[in-house]
Amino acid sequence: MSRTSKKSAATARKARIEEMRRAEKARERRNRVLTVSVCAAIVVGLVGFGAYYVDRANDKDEQQQAAAKKPVKGEKSWNAKKLTQNHVSKSVSYPMNPPVGGDHNQAWMTCDGAVYTKAIPNENAVHSLEHGAVWITYNDKAADADVKTLADKVGKTPYTLMSPVADQAGALMLSAWGKQLTVDKASDPRVQQFLTKYVQGPQTPEPGAACTNGIDAA
């Protein structure tokens, strides 16, 4: 091959290499643009998805708060000013069962979502109510499924406690300081309304007082 032919071949080879490099760079640019576009679309989708669920959560919270401002249908109320708050070491005879206030033991029951499977002392539970807890109780009339549902709810809700009270009138009862509600089913919407309204609610004599580090059932 002549020198001229070799030079022409080298030039052509160099041109092909440059063309291949330009094509590769063009593919890389397209891939980067595509990657950025896909990522942007994913981010936008996630933001929209998150905003949707935040809005739904906010709507649900607003609905619960609105329901909490309404009277709880069927609840019983006692004059909070007449419910004494003395610490005593003896047993107390309460006028309602379960009790919703009055003199009580100086130690409260641990009520940070505590579920007790055996009866607990009224005097300690009342102290928990004084701290703003809601006490859910049940007897043998309550369905096992309802007891489990409420136990699961209590376990996830600070400032609540649950225990059996064999001689109470209703199958399922919710008590706060000066307030009490009887329901037949855990699915009753008034259960959540009562919890939203009275867990650390305006009826609480000592808001912010501890529900942890109390006593536990023996």
Coordinates of C-alpha atoms in Angstrom, one line a residue:
M1 CA 0.0 0.0 0.0
S2 CA 1.3 3.4 -0.9
R3 CA 2.0 6.1 1.6
T4 CA -0.9 8.1 0.3
S5 CA -3.3 5.1 0.6
K6 CA -2.0 4.5 4.2
K7 CA -2.6 8.1 5.1
S8 CA -6.1 8.1 3.6
A9 CA -7.0 4.9 5.6
A10 CA -5.7 6.4 8.8
T11 CA -7.7 9.5 8.2
A12 CA -10.8 7.5 7.6
R13 CA -10.2 5.4 10.7
K14 CA -9.8 8.5 12.8
A15 CA -13.0 9.9 11.4
R16 CA -14.9 6.7 12.2
I17 CA -13.5 6.8 15.8
E18 CA -14.5 10.5 16.2
E19 CA -18.0 9.7 14.9
M20 CA -18.3 6.8 17.3
R21 CA -17.2 9.0 20.2
R22 CA -19.8 11.7 19.2
A23 CA -22.5 9.0 19.0
E24 CA -21.5 7.7 22.4
K25 CA -21.5 11.1 23.9
A26 CA -24.9 11.8 22.4
R27 CA -26.3 8.5 23.9
E28 CA -24.8 9.5 27.3
R29 CA -26.5 12.9 27.1
R30 CA -29.8 11.2 26.2
N31 CA -29.5 8.7 29.0
R32 CA -28.7 11.5 31.5
V33 CA -31.7 13.5 30.3
L34 CA -33.9 10.4 30.5
T35 CA -32.6 9.5 34.0
V36 CA -33.2 13.1 35.3
S37 CA -36.6 13.2 33.8
V38 CA -37.6 9.8 35.3
C39 CA -36.2 10.8 38.7
A40 CA -38.0 14.1 38.5
A41 CA -41.2 12.3 37.7
I42 CA -40.7 9.9 40.6
V43 CA -40.0 12.8 43.0
V44 CA -43.1 14.7 41.8
G45 CA -45.1 11.5 42.2
L46 CA -43.8 10.8 45.7
V47 CA -44.4 14.4 46.7
G48 CA -48.0 14.3 45.4
F49 CA -48.5 10.9 46.9
G50 CA -47.2 12.1 50.3
A51 CA -49.2 15.3 50.1
Y52 CA -52.3 13.3 49.4
Y53 CA -51.9 11.1 52.4
V54 CA -50.9 14.1 54.6
D55 CA -54.1 15.8 53.5
R56 CA -56.1 12.7 54.3
A57 CA -54.4 12.4 57.7
N58 CA -55.1 16.0 58.4
D59 CA -58.7 15.6 57.3
K60 CA -59.1 12.6 59.6
D61 CA -57.6 14.5 62.5
E62 CA -59.8 17.5 61.8
Q63 CA -62.8 15.2 61.7
Q64 CA -61.9 13.6 65.0
Q65 CA -61.2 17.0 66.6
A66 CA -64.6 18.3 65.4
A67 CA -66.3 15.2 66.8
A68 CA -64.5 15.7 70.1
K69 CA -66.0 19.1 70.4
K70 CA -69.5 17.7 70.3
P71 CA -71.2 16.0 73.3
V72 CA -70.7 12.3 73.5
K73 CA -74.1 10.8 73.1
G74 CA -75.1 8.7 76.1
E75 CA -72.2 9.7 78.4
K76 CA -72.8 10.3 82.1
S77 CA -71.2 13.3 83.8
W78 CA -70.4 14.2 87.4
N79 CA -69.6 17.6 88.8
A80 CA -65.8 17.6 88.8
K81 CA -65.8 20.2 91.6
K82 CA -67.5 17.7 93.9
L83 CA -65.0 14.9 93.1
T84 CA -62.5 15.1 96.0
Q85 CA -58.8 14.6 95.3
N86 CA -57.4 13.5 98.6
H87 CA -54.7 10.9 98.9
V88 CA -55.8 8.1 101.2
S89 CA -54.3 4.7 102.2
K90 CA -57.6 3.0 102.8
S91 CA -60.2 1.5 100.5
V92 CA -62.8 4.0 99.1
S93 CA -66.5 3.4 98.6
Y94 CA -67.3 5.0 95.3
P95 CA -70.8 6.0 94.2
M96 CA -70.3 4.7 90.7
N97 CA -68.7 1.6 89.2
P98 CA -66.1 1.9 87.8
P99 CA -65.3 5.1 89.7
V100 CA -64.7 8.3 87.8
G101 CA -63.1 10.4 90.5
G102 CA -62.8 11.0 94.2
D103 CA -60.3 10.3 96.9
H104 CA -57.6 7.9 95.8
N105 CA -54.3 6.2 96.6
Q106 CA -51.2 8.3 96.3
A107 CA -49.8 5.8 93.6
W108 CA -51.3 5.8 90.2
M109 CA -51.6 2.7 87.9
T110 CA -49.2 2.8 85.0
C111 CA -51.5 4.1 82.3
D112 CA -49.2 4.6 79.3
G113 CA -51.2 2.3 77.1
A114 CA -51.3 -0.4 79.8
V115 CA -53.5 -3.5 79.3
Y116 CA -54.2 -5.4 82.5
T117 CA -55.8 -8.9 82.3
K118 CA -56.8 -9.0 86.0
A119 CA -58.7 -6.5 88.1
I120 CA -56.8 -3.5 89.4
P121 CA -57.4 -1.4 92.6
N122 CA -60.0 1.3 92.0
E123 CA -58.1 3.7 94.2
N124 CA -55.0 3.5 91.9
A125 CA -57.0 3.7 88.7
V126 CA -58.7 6.8 89.9
H127 CA -55.4 8.5 90.4
S128 CA -54.6 7.7 86.7
L129 CA -57.8 9.4 85.7
E130 CA -56.7 12.4 87.7
H131 CA -53.7 12.5 85.4
G132 CA -55.9 12.6 82.3
A133 CA -56.1 8.9 81.5
V134 CA -59.1 7.1 80.0
W135 CA -59.8 3.8 81.7
I136 CA -61.5 1.1 79.5
T137 CA -63.1 -1.7 81.4
Y138 CA -65.1 -4.8 80.4
N139 CA -67.0 -7.8 81.9
D140 CA -68.0 -11.3 80.8
K141 CA -70.7 -9.9 78.6
A142 CA -68.1 -8.3 76.3
A143 CA -67.2 -10.3 73.1
D144 CA -63.6 -11.6 73.0
A145 CA -63.1 -9.8 69.7
D146 CA -64.2 -6.5 71.1
V147 CA -61.9 -6.9 74.1
K148 CA -59.0 -7.6 71.8
T149 CA -59.8 -4.7 69.5
L150 CA -59.9 -2.3 72.5
A151 CA -56.8 -3.8 74.0
D152 CA -54.9 -3.2 70.7
K153 CA -56.2 0.4 70.6
V154 CA -55.2 1.0 74.3
G155 CA -51.7 -0.5 73.6
K156 CA -51.2 2.2 71.0
T157 CA -52.6 5.1 73.0
P158 CA -50.7 6.9 75.7
Y159 CA -52.7 8.0 78.8
T160 CA -55.0 5.0 78.6
L161 CA -55.4 1.8 80.6
M162 CA -57.6 -1.2 80.4
S163 CA -58.7 -3.9 82.8
P164 CA -61.7 -6.2 83.6
V165 CA -64.4 -5.1 86.1
A166 CA -66.6 -8.1 86.7
D167 CA -69.5 -6.4 88.5
Q168 CA -69.9 -3.3 86.2
A169 CA -73.3 -2.8 84.6
G170 CA -72.2 -2.5 80.9
A171 CA -70.2 -4.9 78.8
L172 CA -67.7 -2.2 77.8
M173 CA -67.2 1.1 79.6
L174 CA -64.9 4.0 79.2
S175 CA -64.2 6.3 82.2
A176 CA -62.4 9.6 82.5
W177 CA -62.4 12.0 85.4
G178 CA -66.1 12.9 85.9
K179 CA -67.1 11.2 82.6
Q180 CA -68.3 7.7 81.7
L181 CA -69.7 6.0 78.6
T182 CA -71.1 2.5 78.1
V183 CA -71.0 0.8 74.7
D184 CA -71.9 -2.7 73.4
K185 CA -69.3 -2.9 70.7
A186 CA -65.7 -1.8 70.1
S187 CA -66.8 -0.5 66.7
D188 CA -69.1 2.1 68.2
P189 CA -67.7 5.5 66.9
R190 CA -68.3 7.0 70.3
V191 CA -65.3 5.0 71.6
Q192 CA -62.8 7.0 69.5
Q193 CA -64.8 10.2 70.2
F194 CA -64.5 9.6 73.9
L195 CA -60.7 8.9 73.7
T196 CA -60.1 12.0 71.5
K197 CA -62.1 14.2 73.8
Y198 CA -60.9 13.0 77.2
V199 CA -57.3 11.6 76.9
Q200 CA -55.6 14.6 78.5
G201 CA -58.8 16.4 77.9
P202 CA -60.2 19.6 79.5
Q203 CA -61.7 17.6 82.4
T204 CA -58.2 16.6 83.6
P205 CA -57.4 17.9 87.1
E206 CA -53.7 17.4 86.7
P207 CA -52.8 17.7 83.0
G208 CA -49.4 16.6 82.0
A209 CA -48.9 14.5 85.2
A210 CA -47.1 11.2 84.5
C211 CA -48.8 8.0 83.4
T212 CA -45.5 6.1 83.4
N213 CA -43.6 4.7 86.5
G214 CA -46.8 4.0 88.4
I215 CA -47.7 0.6 89.9
D216 CA -48.5 -2.5 87.8
A217 CA -50.9 -5.2 88.5
A218 CA -49.6 -8.0 90.8

